[in-house]
Short mmCIF file of C-alpha atoms and ligand atoms in Angstrom, two decimals:
data_model
loop_
_atom_site.label_atom_id
_atom_site.label_comp_id
_atom_site.label_asym_id
_atom_site.label_seq_id
_atom_site.Cartn_x
_atom_site.Cartn_y
_atom_site.Cartn_z
CA MET A 22 84.14 73.29 116.26
CA GLU A 23 80.61 71.79 115.30
CA LEU A 24 80.88 67.71 116.08
CA ILE A 25 78.91 65.50 112.94
CA THR A 26 77.65 62.01 113.20
CA ASP A 27 77.82 62.25 109.01
CA THR A 28 80.17 62.98 106.63
CA GLY A 29 81.23 66.83 106.87
CA TRP A 30 82.82 66.23 102.99
CA ALA A 31 78.93 65.89 100.90
CA ASP A 32 75.62 65.92 101.59
CA GLY A 33 73.93 62.65 100.70
CA PRO A 34 71.48 62.21 98.60
CA THR A 35 67.71 63.73 98.94
CA ALA A 36 65.90 60.54 97.67
CA VAL A 37 66.90 57.21 98.89
CA GLU A 38 66.19 53.81 97.83
CA PRO A 39 63.69 51.27 99.28
CA SER A 40 63.94 48.81 101.94
CA LEU A 41 63.59 45.30 101.40
CA THR A 42 59.90 43.13 102.22
CA GLY A 43 59.04 40.23 101.57
CA ASP A 44 61.30 37.75 100.02
CA ILE A 45 63.31 37.78 97.27
CA ASP A 46 66.22 35.29 95.17
CA CYS A 47 69.38 36.10 92.81
CA ASP A 48 72.72 35.26 92.24
CA VAL A 49 74.69 36.54 93.36
CA VAL A 50 73.68 39.10 96.65
CA VAL A 51 76.71 41.57 97.86
CA ILE A 52 75.66 42.58 101.92
CA GLY A 53 77.60 46.42 102.33
CA GLY A 54 77.76 49.21 100.22
CA GLY A 55 80.99 50.46 100.68
CA GLY A 56 83.52 50.89 97.77
CA GLY A 57 83.44 47.59 97.98
CA GLY A 58 80.40 46.97 97.79
CA MET A 59 79.44 48.72 94.73
CA SER A 60 82.47 48.06 92.84
CA ALA A 61 81.26 44.25 93.38
CA ALA A 62 77.38 44.86 91.96
CA LEU A 63 79.06 47.30 89.73
CA ARG A 64 80.70 44.27 87.74
CA LEU A 65 78.16 42.23 88.38
CA ALA A 66 75.52 43.84 86.33
CA GLU A 67 78.51 44.62 84.19
CA LYS A 68 77.84 41.02 83.91
CA GLY A 69 74.47 40.65 83.48
CA VAL A 70 74.29 38.52 87.52
CA ASP A 71 70.92 39.36 88.62
CA VAL A 72 73.18 40.36 91.98
CA VAL A 73 71.17 42.25 95.13
CA LEU A 74 72.87 44.71 96.89
CA LEU A 75 72.06 44.98 100.32
CA GLU A 76 73.17 47.97 102.87
CA ALA A 77 72.52 48.72 106.45
CA LYS A 78 71.78 52.58 106.66
CA ILE A 79 72.67 54.64 102.71
CA LEU A 80 75.29 53.08 99.57
CA GLY A 81 78.14 54.80 100.55
CA TRP A 82 77.35 56.07 104.35
CA GLY A 83 80.32 54.00 105.92
CA ALA A 84 84.42 54.81 105.28
CA THR A 85 84.04 55.45 101.98
CA SER A 86 82.56 58.66 101.91
CA ARG A 87 83.79 60.16 105.00
CA ASN A 88 88.18 59.31 104.97
CA ALA A 89 90.15 61.89 104.01
CA GLY A 90 90.21 61.51 100.51
CA TYR A 91 94.32 60.08 99.65
CA ILE A 92 94.03 57.69 96.52
CA THR A 93 97.64 56.29 97.84
CA ASN A 94 99.44 52.90 96.79
CA SER A 95 100.69 52.10 100.85
CA VAL A 96 99.89 48.98 102.11
CA ALA A 97 98.46 50.17 105.82
CA ALA A 98 101.82 48.04 107.62
CA ASP A 99 105.61 50.00 107.50
CA PRO A 100 107.20 49.13 104.68
CA GLU A 101 110.89 48.55 106.54
CA LEU A 102 109.16 46.59 108.99
CA LEU A 103 107.20 44.67 105.84
CA GLY A 104 109.77 44.17 104.90
CA PHE A 105 112.12 42.30 107.79
CA LEU A 106 108.29 39.63 107.38
CA LEU A 107 108.23 39.12 104.31
CA LYS A 108 109.45 37.37 100.96
CA ARG A 109 110.89 39.84 99.13
CA GLU A 110 108.66 38.64 96.49
CA ARG A 111 105.85 38.62 98.28
CA LEU A 112 106.08 42.47 99.20
CA ARG A 113 106.13 43.33 95.49
CA GLU A 114 103.27 41.38 94.94
CA LEU A 115 101.33 42.76 98.21
CA TYR A 116 102.80 46.50 96.54
CA ARG A 117 101.72 45.52 92.88
CA TYR A 118 97.80 44.83 94.12
CA ALA A 119 98.12 48.57 96.33
CA GLU A 120 99.77 50.37 92.71
CA ASN A 121 97.55 48.40 91.08
CA ALA A 122 94.00 49.45 93.21
CA VAL A 123 95.17 52.99 92.59
CA HIS A 124 94.70 53.21 88.48
CA PHE A 125 91.34 50.72 89.46
CA THR A 126 90.43 53.65 91.26
CA GLU A 127 91.27 56.59 89.03
CA ASP A 128 89.18 53.70 85.60
CA ALA A 129 86.06 53.83 88.10
CA ILE A 130 86.21 58.07 88.21
CA GLU A 131 86.17 58.22 83.90
CA HIS A 132 84.04 55.43 83.32
CA HIS A 133 81.29 56.59 85.60
CA ALA A 134 82.43 59.93 84.99
CA ILE A 135 82.23 61.08 89.56
CA ASP A 136 82.32 64.65 89.34
CA CYS A 137 84.94 63.73 93.13
CA ASP A 138 88.06 66.75 92.57
CA TYR A 139 90.35 64.51 91.97
CA LYS A 140 93.39 66.23 91.48
CA GLN A 141 96.78 63.47 90.83
CA GLU A 142 98.95 64.32 92.93
CA GLY A 143 102.23 63.35 95.23
CA ILE A 144 100.94 62.24 98.36
CA VAL A 145 104.21 62.66 100.61
CA MET A 146 104.80 60.13 103.64
CA ALA A 147 106.71 62.90 105.67
CA ALA A 148 109.09 63.19 108.90
CA VAL A 149 108.59 66.22 110.99
CA SER A 150 112.22 64.77 112.33
CA LYS A 151 115.06 63.38 111.67
CA GLY A 152 114.52 60.07 112.92
CA GLN A 153 111.84 59.72 110.51
CA LEU A 154 113.71 61.62 107.80
CA ARG A 155 116.30 58.55 108.42
CA HIS A 156 112.89 55.96 108.83
CA ALA A 157 112.06 57.79 104.97
CA ARG A 158 115.36 57.31 103.12
CA ARG A 159 115.12 53.52 104.96
CA ASN A 160 111.40 53.51 104.21
CA ALA A 161 111.79 54.16 100.10
CA LYS A 162 114.76 51.36 100.02
CA VAL A 163 112.21 49.01 101.19
CA LEU A 164 109.74 49.72 98.45
CA ALA A 165 111.87 50.55 95.82
CA ALA A 166 113.06 47.32 95.86
CA ALA A 167 109.47 46.11 95.91
CA GLY A 168 108.72 47.69 92.37
CA SER A 169 106.46 50.75 94.39
CA SER A 170 106.56 54.05 92.59
CA GLY A 171 107.70 56.72 94.68
CA GLU A 172 110.85 58.87 95.61
CA PHE A 173 112.35 60.68 97.90
CA VAL A 174 112.43 64.27 98.45
CA GLU A 175 113.81 66.19 101.20
CA GLY A 176 115.05 69.99 101.87
CA PRO A 177 112.92 73.49 100.98
CA GLU A 178 113.02 72.10 96.54
CA ALA A 179 109.88 69.78 98.36
CA GLY A 180 107.90 72.38 98.82
CA LEU A 181 106.77 71.25 101.98
CA PRO A 182 105.33 73.44 105.63
CA GLU A 183 108.06 74.29 107.89
CA GLY A 184 109.18 71.24 110.19
CA PHE A 185 108.13 69.25 107.77
CA LEU A 186 111.99 67.44 106.38
CA GLY A 187 111.90 65.58 103.86
CA GLY A 188 109.48 61.84 102.67
CA ILE A 189 108.19 59.27 100.43
CA ARG A 190 106.84 61.51 96.90
CA GLU A 191 104.60 58.55 95.26
CA GLY A 192 104.40 58.06 92.86
CA VAL A 193 101.25 56.85 91.47
CA GLY A 194 97.14 58.31 93.23
CA GLY A 195 96.49 62.33 94.53
CA THR A 196 93.54 62.71 96.34
CA VAL A 197 90.05 63.47 96.09
CA ASN A 198 86.40 64.45 98.01
CA PRO A 199 84.99 61.31 99.29
CA GLY A 200 82.06 61.83 99.79
CA LYS A 201 81.17 63.52 96.73
CA PHE A 202 82.93 59.40 94.91
CA ALA A 203 81.18 58.06 97.44
CA PHE A 204 77.48 59.68 96.06
CA GLY A 205 78.70 59.53 92.53
CA LEU A 206 79.53 56.43 93.32
CA ARG A 207 76.12 55.02 94.55
CA ALA A 208 74.42 56.73 91.68
CA ALA A 209 76.08 54.64 88.56
CA THR A 210 75.10 51.67 90.88
CA ILE A 211 71.70 52.48 91.01
CA ALA A 212 71.41 53.38 87.07
CA ALA A 213 73.14 50.51 86.39
CA GLY A 214 70.07 48.57 87.41
CA VAL A 215 71.52 46.57 90.45
CA ARG A 216 68.82 45.83 92.81
CA VAL A 217 69.25 47.82 95.71
CA TYR A 218 68.30 47.36 99.42
CA GLU A 219 69.28 51.05 101.42
CA SER A 220 68.34 50.60 105.13
CA THR A 221 68.57 47.19 105.65
CA PRO A 222 70.58 45.27 106.75
CA ALA A 223 71.87 41.33 107.12
CA VAL A 224 71.34 39.78 109.87
CA ASP A 225 71.64 36.65 109.71
CA VAL A 226 73.87 34.88 106.50
CA VAL A 227 73.52 30.30 105.85
CA ASP A 228 75.44 28.65 104.32
CA THR A 229 73.29 25.51 103.06
CA GLY A 230 75.32 24.07 100.13
CA ASP A 231 72.60 24.70 97.89
CA ARG A 232 72.12 28.63 97.90
CA VAL A 233 73.20 31.48 100.77
CA THR A 234 69.98 33.12 102.65
CA VAL A 235 70.49 36.04 104.04
CA GLU A 236 67.98 37.65 106.64
CA THR A 237 66.71 40.88 106.55
CA PRO A 238 64.21 42.30 109.35
CA HIS A 239 61.59 42.38 106.81
CA GLY A 240 62.20 40.06 104.24
CA GLN A 241 65.16 37.40 102.96
CA VAL A 242 67.28 36.87 100.12
CA ARG A 243 67.91 33.61 98.42
CA ALA A 244 70.66 32.93 96.56
CA ARG A 245 73.24 30.86 94.88
CA LYS A 246 76.60 32.91 96.32
CA ALA A 247 76.90 36.14 98.75
CA LEU A 248 79.85 38.83 99.10
CA LEU A 249 80.64 39.71 102.51
CA ILE A 250 82.10 44.08 102.43
CA THR A 251 81.07 45.11 105.98
CA ASN A 252 84.74 46.34 105.65
CA ALA A 253 84.65 47.19 110.37
CA ALA A 254 80.99 45.17 110.83
CA SER A 255 82.62 42.42 109.41
CA ASN A 256 82.56 39.84 113.48
CA SER A 257 78.55 41.03 113.70
CA LEU A 258 77.09 38.64 111.05
CA SER A 259 78.67 35.01 112.48
CA ILE A 260 79.22 33.60 109.40
CA ALA A 261 82.40 36.13 109.06
CA PRO A 262 85.74 34.72 110.28
CA LYS A 263 86.67 34.58 113.76
CA HIS A 264 89.11 38.18 114.06
CA LEU A 265 88.25 38.74 110.93
CA ALA A 266 88.22 42.88 111.31
CA THR A 267 88.11 44.93 115.03
CA PRO A 268 86.64 47.92 114.41
CA VAL A 269 88.65 51.20 115.04
CA TRP A 270 87.41 54.94 115.13
CA THR A 271 88.68 57.32 112.92
CA SER A 272 88.03 61.36 113.21
CA LEU A 273 88.72 63.74 110.44
CA ILE A 274 88.49 67.81 111.11
CA GLU A 275 88.37 70.65 108.31
CA THR A 276 89.77 74.17 109.11
CA GLU A 277 88.06 76.82 107.39
CA PRO A 278 88.88 78.59 104.31
CA ILE A 279 92.74 79.40 104.84
CA PRO A 280 94.07 82.48 101.81
CA PRO A 281 96.32 80.80 100.12
CA GLU A 282 99.34 83.33 100.11
CA ARG A 283 99.56 81.99 103.83
CA LEU A 284 100.09 77.58 102.89
CA ASP A 285 102.79 80.00 100.82
CA GLU A 286 104.30 81.57 104.22
CA ILE A 287 104.30 78.58 105.45
CA GLY A 288 106.35 77.42 102.62
CA TRP A 289 104.08 74.88 100.90
CA THR A 290 104.46 75.52 98.22
CA SER A 291 103.56 72.52 96.33
CA ARG A 292 99.70 71.23 98.55
CA ALA A 293 101.43 67.91 98.56
CA PRO A 294 99.62 66.56 100.55
CA LEU A 295 101.21 64.86 103.78
CA VAL A 296 101.15 61.06 105.70
CA THR A 297 103.32 61.49 108.60
CA LEU A 298 105.36 58.65 109.99
CA HIS A 299 104.23 58.07 113.37
CA MET A 300 103.32 55.02 114.08
CA ILE A 301 100.04 56.30 114.46
CA LEU A 302 100.01 59.03 111.55
CA GLU A 303 99.09 62.28 111.16
CA SER A 304 97.26 63.73 107.22
CA TYR A 305 96.53 66.86 106.14
CA ARG A 306 95.92 67.92 103.09
CA VAL A 307 94.69 71.12 101.36
CA THR A 308 90.78 70.70 100.40
CA PRO A 309 89.44 72.80 96.57
CA GLY A 310 87.87 74.76 98.70
CA GLY A 311 91.28 75.86 100.37
CA THR A 312 90.39 74.21 104.18
CA ILE A 313 92.36 71.75 105.29
CA ALA A 314 92.07 68.58 106.38
CA PHE A 315 93.33 66.71 108.61
CA GLY A 316 93.09 63.30 110.58
CA THR A 317 94.25 59.83 113.05
CA ARG A 318 96.37 60.61 115.42
CA ARG A 319 94.30 59.05 118.08
CA LEU A 320 92.82 55.70 116.79
CA GLN A 321 90.05 53.92 119.71
CA THR A 322 87.74 50.49 118.93
CA GLY A 323 84.37 50.34 119.03
CA ARG A 324 82.48 47.07 118.56
CA ASN A 325 79.48 46.05 116.85
CA PRO A 326 76.67 46.86 116.97
CA LEU A 327 78.41 50.24 115.76
CA PRO A 328 77.17 53.00 116.74
CA GLU A 329 76.59 56.81 114.92
CA ARG A 330 79.07 59.25 116.44
CA THR A 331 80.44 61.54 116.88
CA PRO A 332 84.67 62.06 117.37
CA ALA A 333 85.59 62.34 121.22
CA PRO A 334 86.52 66.03 122.02
CA HIS A 335 89.11 65.13 123.91
CA VAL A 336 91.03 63.67 120.93
CA ALA A 337 89.18 65.93 118.68
CA GLU A 338 91.16 68.42 120.75
CA ASP A 339 94.13 66.88 119.82
CA LEU A 340 93.67 66.50 116.57
CA VAL A 341 93.89 69.85 117.01
CA ARG A 342 96.40 70.15 118.82
CA GLY A 343 98.33 68.31 116.82
CA PHE A 344 97.37 70.92 114.05
CA HIS A 345 98.50 73.92 116.29
CA ASP A 346 102.40 71.44 116.57
CA ARG A 347 102.80 71.19 112.38
CA PHE A 348 101.15 74.13 111.41
CA PRO A 349 102.60 77.74 114.08
CA GLY A 350 102.33 80.03 111.46
CA LEU A 351 97.82 78.80 111.20
CA ARG A 352 97.29 78.47 115.37
CA ASP A 353 94.74 81.21 114.43
CA ILE A 354 93.07 78.86 111.66
CA LYS A 355 89.86 78.10 112.96
CA ALA A 356 88.91 74.16 113.23
CA GLU A 357 85.71 74.44 112.09
CA THR A 358 83.53 70.75 111.56
CA ALA A 359 85.11 67.25 112.95
CA TRP A 360 83.40 63.78 112.22
CA GLY A 361 85.15 60.30 111.72
CA GLY A 362 84.33 57.25 110.18
CA TRP A 363 84.94 53.36 111.48
CA ILE A 364 87.45 51.57 109.67
CA GLY A 365 88.32 47.38 110.04
CA MET A 366 91.20 46.31 111.39
CA SER A 367 92.59 42.65 111.19
CA SER A 368 94.94 41.08 112.73
CA THR A 369 98.23 41.63 110.47
CA TRP A 370 97.27 44.82 109.28
CA LEU A 371 97.00 43.72 105.75
CA PRO A 372 93.91 43.94 103.89
CA VAL A 373 92.43 40.30 103.18
CA ALA A 374 89.43 38.78 100.84
CA GLY A 375 88.52 34.99 101.17
CA THR A 376 86.69 32.29 101.90
CA ALA A 377 84.33 32.34 104.95
CA SER A 378 81.76 28.92 103.16
CA GLU A 379 81.06 27.08 100.37
CA ASN A 380 79.48 29.99 98.83
CA VAL A 381 80.54 33.18 100.23
CA LEU A 382 83.12 35.09 99.90
CA TYR A 383 84.92 37.67 101.93
CA SER A 384 86.55 41.14 102.05
CA ALA A 385 87.87 43.37 105.10
CA ALA A 386 90.69 44.47 106.96
CA CYS A 387 92.49 47.82 104.28
CA ASN A 388 93.04 48.55 108.13
CA GLY A 389 92.25 53.05 107.30
CA HIS A 390 94.15 52.32 103.09
CA GLY A 391 91.70 51.24 101.64
CA PHE A 392 89.68 53.75 99.91
CA ALA A 393 91.16 52.21 96.40
CA GLN A 394 92.23 49.22 97.89
CA ALA A 395 88.60 48.50 98.82
CA GLN A 396 86.77 48.62 95.43
CA TYR A 397 89.78 47.23 93.33
CA VAL A 398 89.35 43.77 95.76
CA GLY A 399 85.27 43.42 95.32
CA HIS A 400 86.14 44.13 91.62
CA MET A 401 88.41 40.81 91.63
CA LEU A 402 85.84 39.31 93.97
CA ALA A 403 83.11 40.00 91.79
CA ASP A 404 84.66 38.31 89.02
CA HIS A 405 86.18 35.14 91.17
CA VAL A 406 82.79 34.77 92.78
CA THR A 407 80.84 33.69 88.86
CA GLY A 408 83.32 31.30 88.26
CA ALA A 409 87.02 33.36 87.63
CA PRO A 410 90.43 31.85 88.83
CA ARG A 411 92.13 33.92 91.58
CA HIS A 412 93.70 36.98 89.67
CA GLU A 413 96.67 37.62 91.26
CA ASP A 414 96.38 40.41 92.64
CA LEU A 415 93.05 39.06 94.27
CA GLU A 416 95.58 36.04 94.97
CA ALA A 417 98.13 38.92 97.05
CA ILE A 418 95.74 38.52 99.72
CA TRP A 419 93.83 36.30 99.63
CA HIS A 420 93.81 34.09 103.01
CA GLY A 421 93.67 30.63 102.94
CA GLY A 422 92.74 29.91 106.04
CA LYS A 423 89.11 29.93 108.02
CA ARG A 424 91.09 31.59 110.91
CA PHE A 425 92.71 34.76 112.20
CA TRP A 426 94.03 35.75 114.79
CA PRO A 427 93.32 37.79 117.40
CA SER A 428 94.14 40.98 116.92
CA PHE A 429 96.47 43.45 119.33
CA VAL A 430 94.41 46.30 118.63
CA SER A 431 92.92 47.21 121.70
CA ASN A 432 92.54 50.99 123.74
CA PRO A 433 95.43 50.36 125.61
CA ALA A 434 97.33 48.90 122.76
CA LEU A 435 96.15 52.82 120.82
CA TYR A 436 97.02 54.47 123.36
CA MET A 437 100.38 53.73 124.38
CA GLY A 438 101.53 54.16 120.96
CA TRP A 439 99.74 57.67 121.10
CA VAL A 440 102.72 58.50 124.21
CA ALA A 441 104.99 56.53 122.13
CA ASP A 442 104.62 59.14 118.93
CA ARG A 443 103.90 62.57 121.50
CA THR A 444 107.87 60.64 123.24
CA VAL A 445 109.27 60.67 120.18
CA ASP A 446 107.55 63.79 119.41
CA ARG A 447 108.84 65.55 122.60
CA TRP A 448 112.82 64.54 121.75
CA ALA A 449 112.41 65.80 118.67
CA ALA A 450 111.81 69.35 119.98
CA LEU A 451 114.08 68.86 121.85
CA TRP A 452 117.44 67.87 119.45
CA LYS A 453 116.33 70.48 116.78
C1 FAD B 525 88.16 59.36 109.13
C2 FAD B 525 88.89 57.88 107.95
C3 FAD B 525 89.45 58.27 107.37
C4 FAD B 525 90.35 57.29 105.95
N1 FAD B 525 91.35 57.39 104.98
C5 FAD B 525 91.49 57.00 104.28
C6 FAD B 525 91.77 57.46 103.26
O1 FAD B 525 93.22 58.93 103.29
N2 FAD B 525 92.52 56.29 101.79
C7 FAD B 525 92.38 55.90 102.17
O2 FAD B 525 92.84 54.13 101.20
N3 FAD B 525 91.96 54.98 103.74
C8 FAD B 525 90.73 55.77 103.97
N4 FAD B 525 90.17 55.05 105.27
C9 FAD B 525 90.24 53.93 104.71
C10 FAD B 525 88.76 53.91 103.61
O3 FAD B 525 87.65 55.18 103.76
C11 FAD B 525 88.06 52.26 103.89
O4 FAD B 525 88.78 51.20 103.90
C12 FAD B 525 87.07 52.38 102.91
O5 FAD B 525 86.69 52.63 101.88
C13 FAD B 525 86.60 51.13 102.47
O6 FAD B 525 85.87 50.97 101.71
P1 FAD B 525 84.39 50.00 102.41
O7 FAD B 525 83.66 49.19 100.97
O8 FAD B 525 84.91 48.15 103.07
O9 FAD B 525 83.94 50.23 103.96
P2 FAD B 525 82.79 51.28 104.80
O10 FAD B 525 82.87 52.21 103.28
O11 FAD B 525 82.32 51.11 105.35
O12 FAD B 525 81.06 50.25 103.78
C14 FAD B 525 80.98 49.09 104.41
C15 FAD B 525 79.26 49.17 104.00
O13 FAD B 525 78.51 48.26 104.77
C16 FAD B 525 76.69 48.44 105.27
N5 FAD B 525 76.94 47.69 106.29
C17 FAD B 525 77.86 46.89 107.37
N6 FAD B 525 77.11 45.83 108.00
C18 FAD B 525 76.21 45.57 107.95
C19 FAD B 525 75.13 45.01 107.51
N7 FAD B 525 75.68 44.05 107.94
N8 FAD B 525 74.36 43.95 106.21
C20 FAD B 525 74.42 44.90 104.85
N9 FAD B 525 75.27 46.86 105.75
C21 FAD B 525 76.08 46.74 106.12
C22 FAD B 525 77.45 49.32 106.02
O14 FAD B 525 76.83 50.64 106.13
C23 FAD B 525 78.72 50.17 105.40
O15 FAD B 525 78.42 51.30 104.31
C24 FAD B 525 89.66 55.96 106.04
C25 FAD B 525 89.00 55.59 107.08
C26 FAD B 525 88.91 57.15 107.91
C27 FAD B 525 86.98 56.66 108.63
#
């Protein structure tokens, strides 16, 4: 298996945009060119705002081009736990926001004619044990009460692979090739006339009340307002609220192509993309190329400045072990390529947006479920920064305060999560 530092989904662009040299002025500067930052910049350009987009590497280089490609209406935290912790109305608002994010991204694919293999298909939050199936049933009730579209499915008619007992089939969304999506959105952003500077990290942001100044290695941007959409790197800038996002490395593996009849043989007739109900999820999906992409299961925290890296070999091996356990009928299938990316985890495990200072707004921490959400939030922030009242979906994730609790996400905690998941797996195997 080859461990790579880039995304395995698509080749990056052949030509890069210039980096910033010298000092420039604009109305709004967007820092971070992932799906969130590009979507914000596109919205600002559409509104005729003079916008500059700064990206440390190339647009789409971060999690946006590296993820598993699920366009999902789920939020990171467990629905049952959220149902216990939050008021019903708050839960409804959160799931409304997540569902609208799915539709926003679907519309963006269509509007910008992005060729990214989008397939509308019911992602299944799937159970691999009787305990998880009971959990799924309870989650389905919480989701229904929160107005989230999805249905509980079980048994052979669900068309899930052997060993997957059932789960919740999401009623909206599906999968894309996120690499093709990210670089397609990049092309749309450049074509829209956004002033894009690649290889240009913001190293400091100062808000003096009358304007914001962003320092970069070889120049300065002076703007009326700034949007900070830097995901896992959020806390590398001192203007960001403390503890906004803990960087967590997430890994993904792609197999060699698999003949379709092999998938039928193991019962995966629906080809539904799967996410397990473990504490740290496992995801398995069939790609348009007939390979399986699978990931997560084991997470590791990092520190800013975040390094370019590959998955750790022992994590990749553990993922392959998990693949073999879930799909014993595919043990001969080779894992070919492994890559990963950094996600930002908030201390509440919920998505957030807010105000870092008078003229600097941020969004962050879609907690590994932010592919559609980051873009939707970027779009809504763009409207808000230009004077529109906060959209009700932006309000649903708005953080009024200036501080966040320190996160309990740490390497020992994540390791314990993995140990707990494997213990439950072992018990489930014993009681089959
Ligand atoms: C392996 C993996 C699998 C995932 N699977 C899914 C999934 O299936 N579904 C889902 O919904 N979510 C998934 N996610 C999460 C999802 O990809 C992210 O939540 C989402 O893409 C975040 O978008 P973003 O624009 O906020 O961040 P990013 O795409 O990370 O973009 C942030 C950008 O900011 C740039 N940047 C950082 N600091 C600076 C700076 N100082 N100056 C300038 N630029 C800067 C970075 O280079 C980067 O390009 C996954 C993530 C990973 C890593």
